[in-house]
């Protein structure tokens, strides 16, 4: 009885000393020096405040608003075959596997060891005579060991959560890559549509110029024209032919780009027909606070998870200051002589059990340096998050400004085309009747060509701007709820009891494996 009381007293003494040592851990005044920016506190700017606030959040298939089945097919092909997107998916799987490695430290570890050796003992002056001289024996060992880290300071738990936070960030990065890929396909496809429109304009202009040249030659033959008129009419022809060739080259390059985005060879782009884009929705923003506007972006969600991971890394570094206790136990059999299975007999067995304590006493400042590096890493993640939300708000504001400007520019460009067309028709008719000089026709045609090309380019820019606005708002691939809670992004708040999934809506994106489950 006295021995039992003494053992209990010894255990309580050890635990008390551990608590005292833990309470005396000194980080040398090292701590994070920055804090996250509250997106709601940022001034969204006049452009966002003045934007129409009646739009819906982008859907995951936001590009279907262009009403072009061929575009839908190419985006599906890109999602399935793009190598860069496949790399992003592989990184998510890698991060999930690493999270599993870190989480395994929370469970008891059981390991077995078996060694079976046949040994011949020497018979010489070094060994000397004896019962084993010149004999063959079995020297066998079989053990099973168990170890369990008590994790009194949450080091293993925080390390597991840090790895899972990194997996969350990788999943959000993969959604960012998917969104960028979708936007690039749309932009390339809109560029193809623009080049078709420019090709029509160039061919029409070339045809008009050929008719004017024929008219000039006819007038010269009839004695009412001059050689100068013929020369002036024929001079633009090579340039207009060059423009047709240049646009056809751009069309071929655009097809190659779409094929590459889909992970296919250039030949796959030969089947692309003329786009038939018809945007069916008006531009605008959802009615939301700035924090919610940017919270749907995958890059913002990824930045938040990175901050949470660095916060858990800070907790891991702090736990290194405290003592570690491992519970160890082993059982096994040992035999240096006798039959093959002699080590399995009860007489050859042994066991051991007990705690193992490790305590940092003097490390030359290593632990404080590690903690300082972790604190600096946390500050970097926070500032990168701050920069991400600043860039996100700027991106949204830029797209709103661009969309509003393009609406005005399109109206101006249409008026310019109408005026240039009227001027060209009048000058052409006057030249036919011999009332005006051909120079007037040439000037009017140049103005009409520039106006038509300008309108085609502005219309394409408007289609591209819609894609940019959809991606700036997150493209329907993420949600603020997919990110960590505010307390989870702070050091010392690493314990989580709720279950968090990497993908709360698995139908949104095929990027993350279905088995991506979190805590």
Short mmCIF file of C-alpha atoms in Angstrom, two decimals:
data_model
loop_
_atom_site.label_atom_id
_atom_site.label_comp_id
_atom_site.label_asym_id
_atom_site.label_seq_id
_atom_site.Cartn_x
_atom_site.Cartn_y
_atom_site.Cartn_z
CA UNK A 1 0.00 0.00 0.00
CA UNK A 2 2.75 2.54 0.82
CA UNK A 3 4.42 1.65 -2.48
CA UNK A 4 1.19 2.39 -4.41
CA UNK A 5 0.78 5.73 -2.68
CA UNK A 6 4.40 6.55 -3.38
CA UNK A 7 3.99 5.73 -7.09
CA UNK A 8 0.91 7.92 -7.36
CA UNK A 9 2.72 10.76 -5.64
CA UNK A 10 5.63 10.39 -8.06
CA UNK A 11 3.28 10.53 -11.05
CA UNK A 12 1.51 13.63 -9.76
CA UNK A 13 4.88 15.25 -9.12
CA UNK A 14 6.01 14.57 -12.69
CA UNK A 15 2.76 15.98 -14.13
CA UNK A 16 2.98 19.07 -11.95
CA UNK A 17 6.55 19.68 -13.06
CA UNK A 18 5.52 19.32 -16.69
CA UNK A 19 2.78 21.91 -16.25
CA UNK A 20 5.22 24.29 -14.55
CA UNK A 21 7.78 23.79 -17.32
CA UNK A 22 5.11 24.32 -19.97
CA UNK A 23 3.97 27.52 -18.31
CA UNK A 24 7.53 28.83 -18.26
CA UNK A 25 8.11 28.32 -22.00
CA UNK A 26 9.67 31.52 -23.28
CA UNK A 27 9.23 32.59 -26.91
CA UNK A 28 11.47 35.59 -26.41
CA UNK A 29 8.73 38.11 -27.19
CA UNK A 30 8.37 36.75 -30.71
CA UNK A 31 4.86 37.10 -32.12
CA UNK A 32 3.08 37.91 -35.39
CA UNK A 33 3.33 41.57 -36.35
CA UNK A 34 0.44 41.96 -38.77
CA UNK A 35 -3.27 41.33 -38.97
CA UNK A 36 -5.79 40.57 -41.68
CA UNK A 37 -7.63 43.39 -43.41
CA UNK A 38 -11.38 43.51 -42.99
CA UNK A 39 -12.70 43.57 -46.54
CA UNK A 40 -15.84 45.38 -45.37
CA UNK A 41 -13.67 48.26 -44.19
CA UNK A 42 -12.23 48.83 -47.66
CA UNK A 43 -13.81 51.53 -49.81
CA UNK A 44 -15.38 49.70 -52.74
CA UNK A 45 -15.21 52.82 -54.88
CA UNK A 46 -17.72 54.77 -56.92
CA UNK A 47 -17.79 52.27 -59.78
CA UNK A 48 -18.99 49.40 -57.61
CA UNK A 49 -21.41 51.59 -55.67
CA UNK A 50 -22.93 52.91 -58.90
CA UNK A 51 -23.16 49.51 -60.62
CA UNK A 52 -26.48 47.83 -61.18
CA UNK A 53 -26.99 45.62 -58.13
CA UNK A 54 -29.69 43.35 -59.52
CA UNK A 55 -27.55 40.64 -61.13
CA UNK A 56 -27.33 37.05 -59.93
CA UNK A 57 -24.16 35.37 -58.73
CA UNK A 58 -22.32 33.63 -61.56
CA UNK A 59 -23.33 30.02 -62.11
CA UNK A 60 -20.72 27.27 -62.32
CA UNK A 61 -21.47 27.07 -66.06
CA UNK A 62 -21.53 30.83 -66.55
CA UNK A 63 -20.30 30.61 -70.15
CA UNK A 64 -23.65 29.12 -71.26
CA UNK A 65 -24.98 32.70 -71.26
CA UNK A 66 -23.25 33.05 -74.65
CA UNK A 67 -25.73 30.52 -76.10
CA UNK A 68 -23.18 28.75 -78.30
CA UNK A 69 -23.18 24.91 -78.08
CA UNK A 70 -19.78 24.74 -79.76
CA UNK A 71 -18.30 26.88 -76.97
CA UNK A 72 -19.87 24.56 -74.38
CA UNK A 73 -18.22 21.57 -76.06
CA UNK A 74 -14.77 23.16 -76.09
CA UNK A 75 -14.93 24.17 -72.45
CA UNK A 76 -15.94 20.61 -71.52
CA UNK A 77 -13.01 19.32 -73.60
CA UNK A 78 -10.63 21.73 -71.86
CA UNK A 79 -11.84 20.69 -68.40
CA UNK A 80 -11.25 17.05 -69.30
CA UNK A 81 -7.95 17.31 -71.16
CA UNK A 82 -5.99 20.40 -70.12
CA UNK A 83 -2.60 19.32 -68.67
CA UNK A 84 -2.27 22.37 -66.39
CA UNK A 85 -5.63 21.60 -64.81
CA UNK A 86 -4.59 17.97 -64.40
CA UNK A 87 -1.47 19.15 -62.55
CA UNK A 88 -3.66 21.21 -60.21
CA UNK A 89 -5.82 18.16 -59.56
CA UNK A 90 -2.75 16.07 -58.80
CA UNK A 91 -1.56 18.69 -56.31
CA UNK A 92 -4.88 18.41 -54.49
CA UNK A 93 -4.50 14.63 -54.27
CA UNK A 94 -0.93 15.05 -53.06
CA UNK A 95 -2.01 17.55 -50.40
CA UNK A 96 -4.77 15.21 -49.21
CA UNK A 97 -2.31 12.36 -48.94
CA UNK A 98 0.11 14.52 -46.94
CA UNK A 99 -2.78 15.49 -44.66
CA UNK A 100 -3.37 11.78 -44.09
CA UNK A 101 0.30 11.33 -43.19
CA UNK A 102 0.09 14.16 -40.65
CA UNK A 103 -3.20 12.87 -39.23
CA UNK A 104 -1.69 9.41 -38.66
CA UNK A 105 0.44 10.86 -35.84
CA UNK A 106 -2.72 11.23 -33.75
CA UNK A 107 -3.27 7.46 -33.65
CA UNK A 108 -1.34 4.80 -31.71
CA UNK A 109 1.50 3.25 -33.68
CA UNK A 110 2.03 -0.52 -33.69
CA UNK A 111 5.11 -1.97 -35.36
CA UNK A 112 6.42 -5.49 -35.65
CA UNK A 113 9.94 -6.76 -36.10
CA UNK A 114 11.08 -10.25 -37.02
CA UNK A 115 14.69 -11.33 -37.50
CA UNK A 116 15.63 -14.94 -38.36
CA UNK A 117 19.36 -15.58 -38.76
CA UNK A 118 21.42 -18.73 -39.12
CA UNK A 119 24.91 -18.15 -37.73
CA UNK A 120 28.13 -20.16 -37.82
CA UNK A 121 30.40 -19.57 -34.85
CA UNK A 122 34.18 -19.56 -35.44
CA UNK A 123 36.72 -21.93 -33.91
CA UNK A 124 39.99 -20.01 -33.75
CA UNK A 125 42.38 -18.33 -31.39
CA UNK A 126 40.25 -15.22 -31.21
CA UNK A 127 37.06 -16.97 -30.19
CA UNK A 128 38.64 -19.80 -28.29
CA UNK A 129 37.17 -23.15 -27.31
CA UNK A 130 33.62 -23.22 -25.98
CA UNK A 131 30.20 -24.77 -26.43
CA UNK A 132 29.51 -22.68 -29.59
CA UNK A 133 32.88 -23.26 -31.23
CA UNK A 134 32.43 -24.35 -34.85
CA UNK A 135 28.65 -24.66 -34.33
CA UNK A 136 25.63 -23.50 -36.40
CA UNK A 137 22.81 -21.90 -34.40
CA UNK A 138 19.57 -19.96 -34.90
CA UNK A 139 19.65 -16.41 -33.54
CA UNK A 140 16.06 -15.19 -33.85
CA UNK A 141 14.10 -12.22 -32.55
CA UNK A 142 10.40 -11.33 -32.81
CA UNK A 143 8.89 -8.20 -31.22
CA UNK A 144 5.74 -6.11 -31.37
CA UNK A 145 6.00 -2.53 -30.17
CA UNK A 146 3.32 0.06 -29.41
CA UNK A 147 3.84 3.81 -29.08
CA UNK A 148 1.41 6.61 -28.44
CA UNK A 149 2.22 10.31 -28.29
CA UNK A 150 0.11 11.97 -25.61
CA UNK A 151 0.13 15.29 -27.53
CA UNK A 152 -0.46 17.30 -24.35
CA UNK A 153 0.21 20.60 -26.12
CA UNK A 154 -1.67 19.92 -29.35
CA UNK A 155 1.41 19.67 -31.57
CA UNK A 156 0.23 16.65 -33.57
CA UNK A 157 -3.34 17.93 -33.76
CA UNK A 158 -2.22 21.31 -35.08
CA UNK A 159 0.20 19.67 -37.52
CA UNK A 160 -2.66 17.56 -38.88
CA UNK A 161 -4.92 20.60 -39.18
CA UNK A 162 -2.14 22.57 -40.86
CA UNK A 163 -1.76 19.84 -43.48
CA UNK A 164 -5.51 19.69 -44.03
CA UNK A 165 -5.67 23.49 -44.32
CA UNK A 166 -2.97 23.25 -46.98
CA UNK A 167 -5.14 20.67 -48.78
CA UNK A 168 -8.08 23.08 -48.61
CA UNK A 169 -5.86 25.79 -50.10
CA UNK A 170 -4.74 23.42 -52.87
CA UNK A 171 -8.37 22.62 -53.66
CA UNK A 172 -9.18 26.33 -53.91
CA UNK A 173 -6.09 26.87 -56.08
CA UNK A 174 -7.32 24.10 -58.37
CA UNK A 175 -10.67 25.88 -58.67
CA UNK A 176 -8.76 29.07 -59.51
CA UNK A 177 -6.92 27.20 -62.26
CA UNK A 178 -10.20 25.81 -63.58
CA UNK A 179 -11.81 29.24 -63.61
CA UNK A 180 -8.85 30.77 -65.42
CA UNK A 181 -8.94 27.95 -67.96
CA UNK A 182 -12.64 28.50 -68.63
CA UNK A 183 -12.07 32.23 -69.05
CA UNK A 184 -9.14 31.64 -71.43
CA UNK A 185 -11.25 29.33 -73.59
CA UNK A 186 -14.02 31.95 -73.73
CA UNK A 187 -11.53 34.71 -74.59
CA UNK A 188 -9.94 32.62 -77.33
CA UNK A 189 -13.37 31.73 -78.70
CA UNK A 190 -14.50 35.36 -78.65
CA UNK A 191 -11.25 36.25 -80.43
CA UNK A 192 -12.16 33.72 -83.09
CA UNK A 193 -15.59 35.34 -83.46
CA UNK A 194 -13.97 38.78 -83.74
CA UNK A 195 -11.57 37.57 -86.45
CA UNK A 196 -14.46 36.16 -88.47
CA UNK A 197 -16.18 39.55 -88.29
CA UNK A 198 -12.97 41.33 -89.29
CA UNK A 199 -12.50 38.88 -92.16
CA UNK A 200 -15.98 39.71 -93.45
CA UNK A 201 -15.18 43.41 -93.29
CA UNK A 202 -11.82 42.92 -95.03
CA UNK A 203 -13.36 40.82 -97.81
CA UNK A 204 -16.20 43.30 -98.30
CA UNK A 205 -13.72 46.16 -98.46
CA UNK A 206 -11.55 44.29 -100.95
CA UNK A 207 -14.60 43.54 -103.09
CA UNK A 208 -15.68 47.19 -102.99
CA UNK A 209 -12.20 48.31 -103.95
CA UNK A 210 -12.05 45.88 -106.85
CA UNK A 211 -15.37 47.29 -108.12
CA UNK A 212 -14.06 50.84 -107.79
CA UNK A 213 -10.89 49.89 -109.67
CA UNK A 214 -13.00 48.33 -112.41
CA UNK A 215 -15.14 51.49 -112.53
CA UNK A 216 -12.02 53.68 -112.79
CA UNK A 217 -10.71 51.59 -115.68
CA UNK A 218 -14.13 51.75 -117.35
CA UNK A 219 -14.23 55.55 -116.97
CA UNK A 220 -10.70 55.78 -118.40
CA UNK A 221 -11.72 53.66 -121.38
CA UNK A 222 -14.75 55.90 -121.90
CA UNK A 223 -12.60 59.02 -121.94
CA UNK A 224 -14.08 60.55 -118.81
CA UNK A 225 -11.48 59.28 -116.32
CA UNK A 226 -7.74 59.63 -115.81
CA UNK A 227 -4.85 57.26 -115.31
CA UNK A 228 -4.40 58.80 -111.87
CA UNK A 229 -7.89 57.67 -110.88
CA UNK A 230 -7.05 54.14 -111.99
CA UNK A 231 -3.76 54.18 -110.08
CA UNK A 232 -5.44 55.51 -106.93
CA UNK A 233 -8.13 52.82 -107.15
CA UNK A 234 -5.65 49.98 -107.67
CA UNK A 235 -3.09 51.06 -105.04
CA UNK A 236 -5.09 49.88 -101.95
CA UNK A 237 -5.76 46.40 -103.39
CA UNK A 238 -2.51 44.72 -102.22
CA UNK A 239 -2.96 46.12 -98.71
CA UNK A 240 -6.56 44.88 -98.51
CA UNK A 241 -5.42 41.47 -99.74
CA UNK A 242 -2.71 41.47 -97.08
CA UNK A 243 -5.30 42.24 -94.41
CA UNK A 244 -7.39 39.26 -95.54
CA UNK A 245 -4.33 37.01 -95.33
CA UNK A 246 -3.39 38.39 -91.91
CA UNK A 247 -6.85 37.78 -90.48
CA UNK A 248 -6.92 34.25 -91.90
CA UNK A 249 -3.60 33.66 -90.15
CA UNK A 250 -5.11 34.93 -86.88
CA UNK A 251 -8.05 32.55 -87.33
CA UNK A 252 -5.70 29.61 -87.75
CA UNK A 253 -3.71 30.63 -84.67
CA UNK A 254 -6.94 30.98 -82.68
CA UNK A 255 -7.98 27.44 -83.60
CA UNK A 256 -4.55 26.19 -82.53
CA UNK A 257 -4.90 28.02 -79.21
CA UNK A 258 -8.29 26.46 -78.49
CA UNK A 259 -6.93 23.02 -79.33
CA UNK A 260 -3.98 23.55 -76.99
CA UNK A 261 -6.25 24.72 -74.16
CA UNK A 262 -8.19 21.47 -74.57
CA UNK A 263 -4.98 19.45 -74.44
CA UNK A 264 -5.32 18.41 -78.08
CA UNK A 265 -3.14 18.64 -81.16
CA UNK A 266 -3.53 21.52 -83.63
CA UNK A 267 -5.52 19.30 -85.98
CA UNK A 268 -8.41 19.21 -83.52
CA UNK A 269 -8.99 22.91 -84.13
CA UNK A 270 -9.64 22.38 -87.83
CA UNK A 271 -13.19 21.28 -87.05
CA UNK A 272 -14.12 24.57 -85.36
CA UNK A 273 -16.81 26.39 -87.27
CA UNK A 274 -17.75 30.05 -87.07
CA UNK A 275 -18.87 31.00 -83.53
CA UNK A 276 -22.47 32.04 -82.98
CA UNK A 277 -22.22 34.04 -79.78
CA UNK A 278 -25.30 35.78 -78.44
CA UNK A 279 -24.93 37.08 -74.89
CA UNK A 280 -28.32 36.88 -73.24
CA UNK A 281 -27.79 38.66 -69.91
CA UNK A 282 -27.09 42.24 -68.94
CA UNK A 283 -24.02 43.25 -66.99
CA UNK A 284 -24.24 44.06 -63.30
CA UNK A 285 -23.23 43.06 -59.80
CA UNK A 286 -25.06 41.05 -57.17
CA UNK A 287 -26.42 43.07 -54.28
CA UNK A 288 -23.75 42.32 -51.68
CA UNK A 289 -21.19 43.92 -49.41
CA UNK A 290 -17.59 44.12 -50.67
CA UNK A 291 -16.57 41.28 -48.34
CA UNK A 292 -19.12 38.98 -49.92
CA UNK A 293 -18.29 40.15 -53.45
CA UNK A 294 -14.70 38.98 -53.13
CA UNK A 295 -15.46 36.03 -50.85
CA UNK A 296 -16.75 33.99 -53.79
CA UNK A 297 -13.36 34.08 -55.51
CA UNK A 298 -11.30 30.87 -55.24
CA UNK A 299 -8.05 32.82 -54.89
CA UNK A 300 -9.43 34.64 -51.83
CA UNK A 301 -10.62 31.35 -50.30
CA UNK A 302 -7.19 29.83 -50.98
CA UNK A 303 -5.47 32.79 -49.31
CA UNK A 304 -7.68 32.40 -46.23
CA UNK A 305 -6.84 28.70 -45.95
CA UNK A 306 -3.14 29.52 -46.30
CA UNK A 307 -3.41 31.94 -43.37
CA UNK A 308 -5.16 29.24 -41.31
CA UNK A 309 -2.41 26.73 -42.17
CA UNK A 310 0.31 29.19 -41.11
CA UNK A 311 -1.57 29.85 -37.87
CA UNK A 312 -1.51 26.14 -37.09
CA UNK A 313 2.19 26.06 -38.01
CA UNK A 314 2.76 28.77 -35.42
CA UNK A 315 1.01 26.60 -32.82
CA UNK A 316 3.19 23.63 -33.81
CA UNK A 317 6.35 25.70 -33.40
CA UNK A 318 5.22 26.88 -29.98
CA UNK A 319 4.49 23.32 -28.84
CA UNK A 320 8.15 22.45 -29.48
CA UNK A 321 9.04 24.46 -26.35
CA UNK A 322 7.15 21.99 -24.14
CA UNK A 323 8.06 18.47 -22.97
CA UNK A 324 6.99 15.49 -25.04
CA UNK A 325 5.63 12.28 -23.50
CA UNK A 326 5.35 9.03 -25.42
CA UNK A 327 3.80 5.86 -24.00
CA UNK A 328 5.88 2.88 -25.11
CA UNK A 329 5.26 -0.86 -24.79
CA UNK A 330 6.79 -3.90 -26.42
CA UNK A 331 6.59 -7.66 -26.17
CA UNK A 332 8.76 -10.21 -27.90
CA UNK A 333 10.87 -13.30 -27.86
CA UNK A 334 14.65 -13.65 -28.10
CA UNK A 335 16.79 -16.73 -28.65
CA UNK A 336 20.49 -17.04 -29.48
CA UNK A 337 20.68 -20.83 -29.56
CA UNK A 338 18.53 -23.84 -30.09
CA UNK A 339 15.87 -24.79 -32.62
CA UNK A 340 14.37 -22.49 -35.22
CA UNK A 341 11.26 -21.57 -33.21
CA UNK A 342 12.93 -21.43 -29.82
CA UNK A 343 12.32 -17.66 -29.61
CA UNK A 344 8.55 -18.28 -29.51
CA UNK A 345 8.68 -20.18 -26.21
CA UNK A 346 7.45 -18.44 -23.09
CA UNK A 347 10.83 -18.80 -21.48
CA UNK A 348 12.35 -16.67 -24.27
CA UNK A 349 9.76 -13.89 -23.97
CA UNK A 350 10.14 -10.44 -22.50
CA UNK A 351 8.12 -7.25 -22.29
CA UNK A 352 8.55 -3.61 -21.42
CA UNK A 353 6.17 -0.69 -20.85
CA UNK A 354 6.35 2.88 -19.63
CA UNK A 355 6.47 6.54 -20.56
CA UNK A 356 9.34 8.25 -22.36
CA UNK A 357 9.94 11.94 -21.70
CA UNK A 358 11.90 14.39 -23.85
CA UNK A 359 12.50 17.95 -22.74
CA UNK A 360 14.35 20.78 -24.50
CA UNK A 361 16.88 22.23 -22.05
CA UNK A 362 19.47 24.09 -24.11
CA UNK A 363 19.21 24.35 -27.88
CA UNK A 364 21.28 27.41 -28.69
CA UNK A 365 18.19 29.43 -29.66
CA UNK A 366 16.97 26.90 -32.25
CA UNK A 367 13.39 26.76 -30.94
CA UNK A 368 13.04 30.53 -30.74
CA UNK A 369 14.40 30.84 -34.27
CA UNK A 370 11.93 28.23 -35.49
CA UNK A 371 9.10 30.08 -33.79
CA UNK A 372 10.30 33.37 -35.29
CA UNK A 373 10.31 31.81 -38.75
CA UNK A 374 6.78 30.48 -38.19
CA UNK A 375 5.62 33.93 -37.03
CA UNK A 376 7.19 35.53 -40.13
CA UNK A 377 5.52 32.90 -42.32
CA UNK A 378 2.17 33.74 -40.73
CA UNK A 379 2.76 37.47 -41.37
CA UNK A 380 3.58 36.72 -45.01
CA UNK A 381 0.38 34.70 -45.45
CA UNK A 382 -1.70 37.45 -43.85
CA UNK A 383 -0.19 40.17 -46.03
CA UNK A 384 -0.63 38.02 -49.13
CA UNK A 385 -4.27 37.61 -48.15
CA UNK A 386 -4.56 41.37 -47.67
CA UNK A 387 -3.05 41.94 -51.11
CA UNK A 388 -5.37 39.34 -52.62
CA UNK A 389 -8.52 41.08 -51.37
CA UNK A 390 -7.21 44.47 -52.50
CA UNK A 391 -6.50 43.04 -55.96
CA UNK A 392 -9.89 41.32 -55.99
CA UNK A 393 -11.80 44.53 -55.31
CA UNK A 394 -9.71 46.34 -57.92
CA UNK A 395 -10.41 43.58 -60.43
CA UNK A 396 -14.18 43.82 -59.88
CA UNK A 397 -14.13 47.62 -60.05
CA UNK A 398 -12.02 47.52 -63.23
CA UNK A 399 -14.47 45.18 -64.94
CA UNK A 400 -17.45 47.34 -63.94
CA UNK A 401 -15.72 50.43 -65.35
CA UNK A 402 -14.82 48.55 -68.54
CA UNK A 403 -18.34 47.19 -69.04
CA UNK A 404 -19.90 50.61 -68.55
CA UNK A 405 -17.41 52.24 -70.91
CA UNK A 406 -17.90 49.59 -73.59
CA UNK A 407 -21.67 50.11 -73.56
CA UNK A 408 -21.09 53.76 -74.41
CA UNK A 409 -18.33 52.95 -76.90
CA UNK A 410 -20.55 50.51 -78.79
CA UNK A 411 -23.21 53.18 -79.27
CA UNK A 412 -20.58 55.64 -80.45
CA UNK A 413 -19.03 53.05 -82.78
CA UNK A 414 -22.40 52.22 -84.32
CA UNK A 415 -23.06 55.92 -85.00
CA UNK A 416 -19.58 56.19 -86.49
CA UNK A 417 -20.23 53.22 -88.83
CA UNK A 418 -23.57 54.70 -89.91
CA UNK A 419 -22.03 58.10 -90.63
CA UNK A 420 -19.05 56.58 -92.45
CA UNK A 421 -21.33 54.37 -94.51
CA UNK A 422 -23.45 57.35 -95.54
CA UNK A 423 -20.35 59.37 -96.42
CA UNK A 424 -18.91 56.51 -98.48
CA UNK A 425 -22.15 55.94 -100.37
CA UNK A 426 -22.39 59.65 -101.21
CA UNK A 427 -18.78 59.90 -102.35
CA UNK A 428 -19.06 56.70 -104.41
CA UNK A 429 -22.24 57.90 -106.10
CA UNK A 430 -20.67 61.30 -106.79
CA UNK A 431 -17.64 59.62 -108.35
CA UNK A 432 -19.84 57.45 -110.54
CA UNK A 433 -21.55 60.56 -111.85
CA UNK A 434 -18.28 62.37 -112.30
CA UNK A 435 -19.18 64.99 -109.70
CA UNK A 436 -16.35 64.34 -107.22
CA UNK A 437 -12.71 63.34 -107.26
CA UNK A 438 -11.69 59.78 -106.42
CA UNK A 439 -9.69 61.07 -103.45
CA UNK A 440 -13.01 61.65 -101.67
CA UNK A 441 -13.98 58.02 -102.26
CA UNK A 442 -10.62 56.81 -100.94
CA UNK A 443 -10.90 58.89 -97.79
CA UNK A 444 -14.49 57.81 -97.17
CA UNK A 445 -13.63 54.14 -97.66
CA UNK A 446 -10.69 54.35 -95.24
CA UNK A 447 -12.95 55.93 -92.64
CA UNK A 448 -15.63 53.27 -93.16
CA UNK A 449 -13.12 50.45 -92.84
CA UNK A 450 -11.71 51.86 -89.59
CA UNK A 451 -15.21 52.39 -88.18
CA UNK A 452 -16.33 48.85 -89.03
CA UNK A 453 -13.17 47.31 -87.58
CA UNK A 454 -13.54 49.42 -84.45
CA UNK A 455 -17.12 48.27 -83.91
CA UNK A 456 -16.17 44.59 -84.39
CA UNK A 457 -13.34 44.91 -81.88
CA UNK A 458 -15.48 46.72 -79.29
CA UNK A 459 -18.21 44.12 -79.58
CA UNK A 460 -15.62 41.40 -78.98
CA UNK A 461 -14.20 43.34 -76.03
CA UNK A 462 -17.67 43.51 -74.51
CA UNK A 463 -18.04 39.74 -74.76
CA UNK A 464 -14.60 39.27 -73.22
CA UNK A 465 -15.36 41.80 -70.50
CA UNK A 466 -18.39 39.77 -69.49
CA UNK A 467 -16.14 36.73 -69.07
CA UNK A 468 -13.68 38.81 -67.03
CA UNK A 469 -16.47 40.09 -64.77
CA UNK A 470 -17.79 36.56 -64.19
CA UNK A 471 -14.33 35.34 -63.23
CA UNK A 472 -13.73 38.42 -61.06
CA UNK A 473 -16.85 37.43 -59.10
CA UNK A 474 -15.64 33.86 -58.65
CA UNK A 475 -17.26 32.10 -61.59
CA UNK A 476 -19.65 30.15 -59.37
CA UNK A 477 -16.87 27.78 -58.27
CA UNK A 478 -16.55 28.78 -54.64
CA UNK A 479 -18.39 30.22 -51.68
CA UNK A 480 -17.24 32.19 -48.63
CA UNK A 481 -18.47 29.31 -46.44
CA UNK A 482 -15.77 27.08 -47.98
CA UNK A 483 -13.11 29.10 -46.17
CA UNK A 484 -12.02 28.84 -42.54
CA UNK A 485 -13.78 30.67 -39.76
CA UNK A 486 -12.18 33.88 -38.52
CA UNK A 487 -10.97 32.24 -35.28
CA UNK A 488 -9.38 29.38 -37.24
CA UNK A 489 -7.07 31.85 -38.95
CA UNK A 490 -5.63 33.02 -35.62
CA UNK A 491 -2.75 31.41 -33.69
CA UNK A 492 -3.83 29.56 -30.56
CA UNK A 493 -7.30 28.74 -31.93
CA UNK A 494 -6.46 25.55 -33.76
CA UNK A 495 -8.91 23.16 -32.15
CA UNK A 496 -11.82 22.30 -34.38
CA UNK A 497 -14.72 20.10 -33.52
CA UNK A 498 -16.97 20.65 -36.53
CA UNK A 499 -16.53 18.68 -39.73
CA UNK A 500 -15.39 20.74 -42.71
CA UNK A 501 -15.44 19.44 -46.27
CA UNK A 502 -13.05 20.49 -48.98
CA UNK A 503 -16.03 20.64 -51.33
CA UNK A 504 -19.38 21.51 -49.84
CA UNK A 505 -21.03 21.33 -53.23
CA UNK A 506 -19.39 18.50 -55.19
CA UNK A 507 -21.50 19.26 -58.26
CA UNK A 508 -19.79 22.63 -58.68
CA UNK A 509 -16.47 21.41 -60.01
CA UNK A 510 -14.78 18.16 -61.00
CA UNK A 511 -11.38 19.37 -59.83
CA UNK A 512 -11.30 17.84 -56.34
CA UNK A 513 -11.57 14.06 -55.87
CA UNK A 514 -14.90 12.94 -54.31
CA UNK A 515 -13.02 11.44 -51.35
CA UNK A 516 -11.71 14.83 -50.30
CA UNK A 517 -13.16 14.89 -46.81
CA UNK A 518 -11.83 16.98 -43.96
CA UNK A 519 -12.19 17.13 -40.29
#
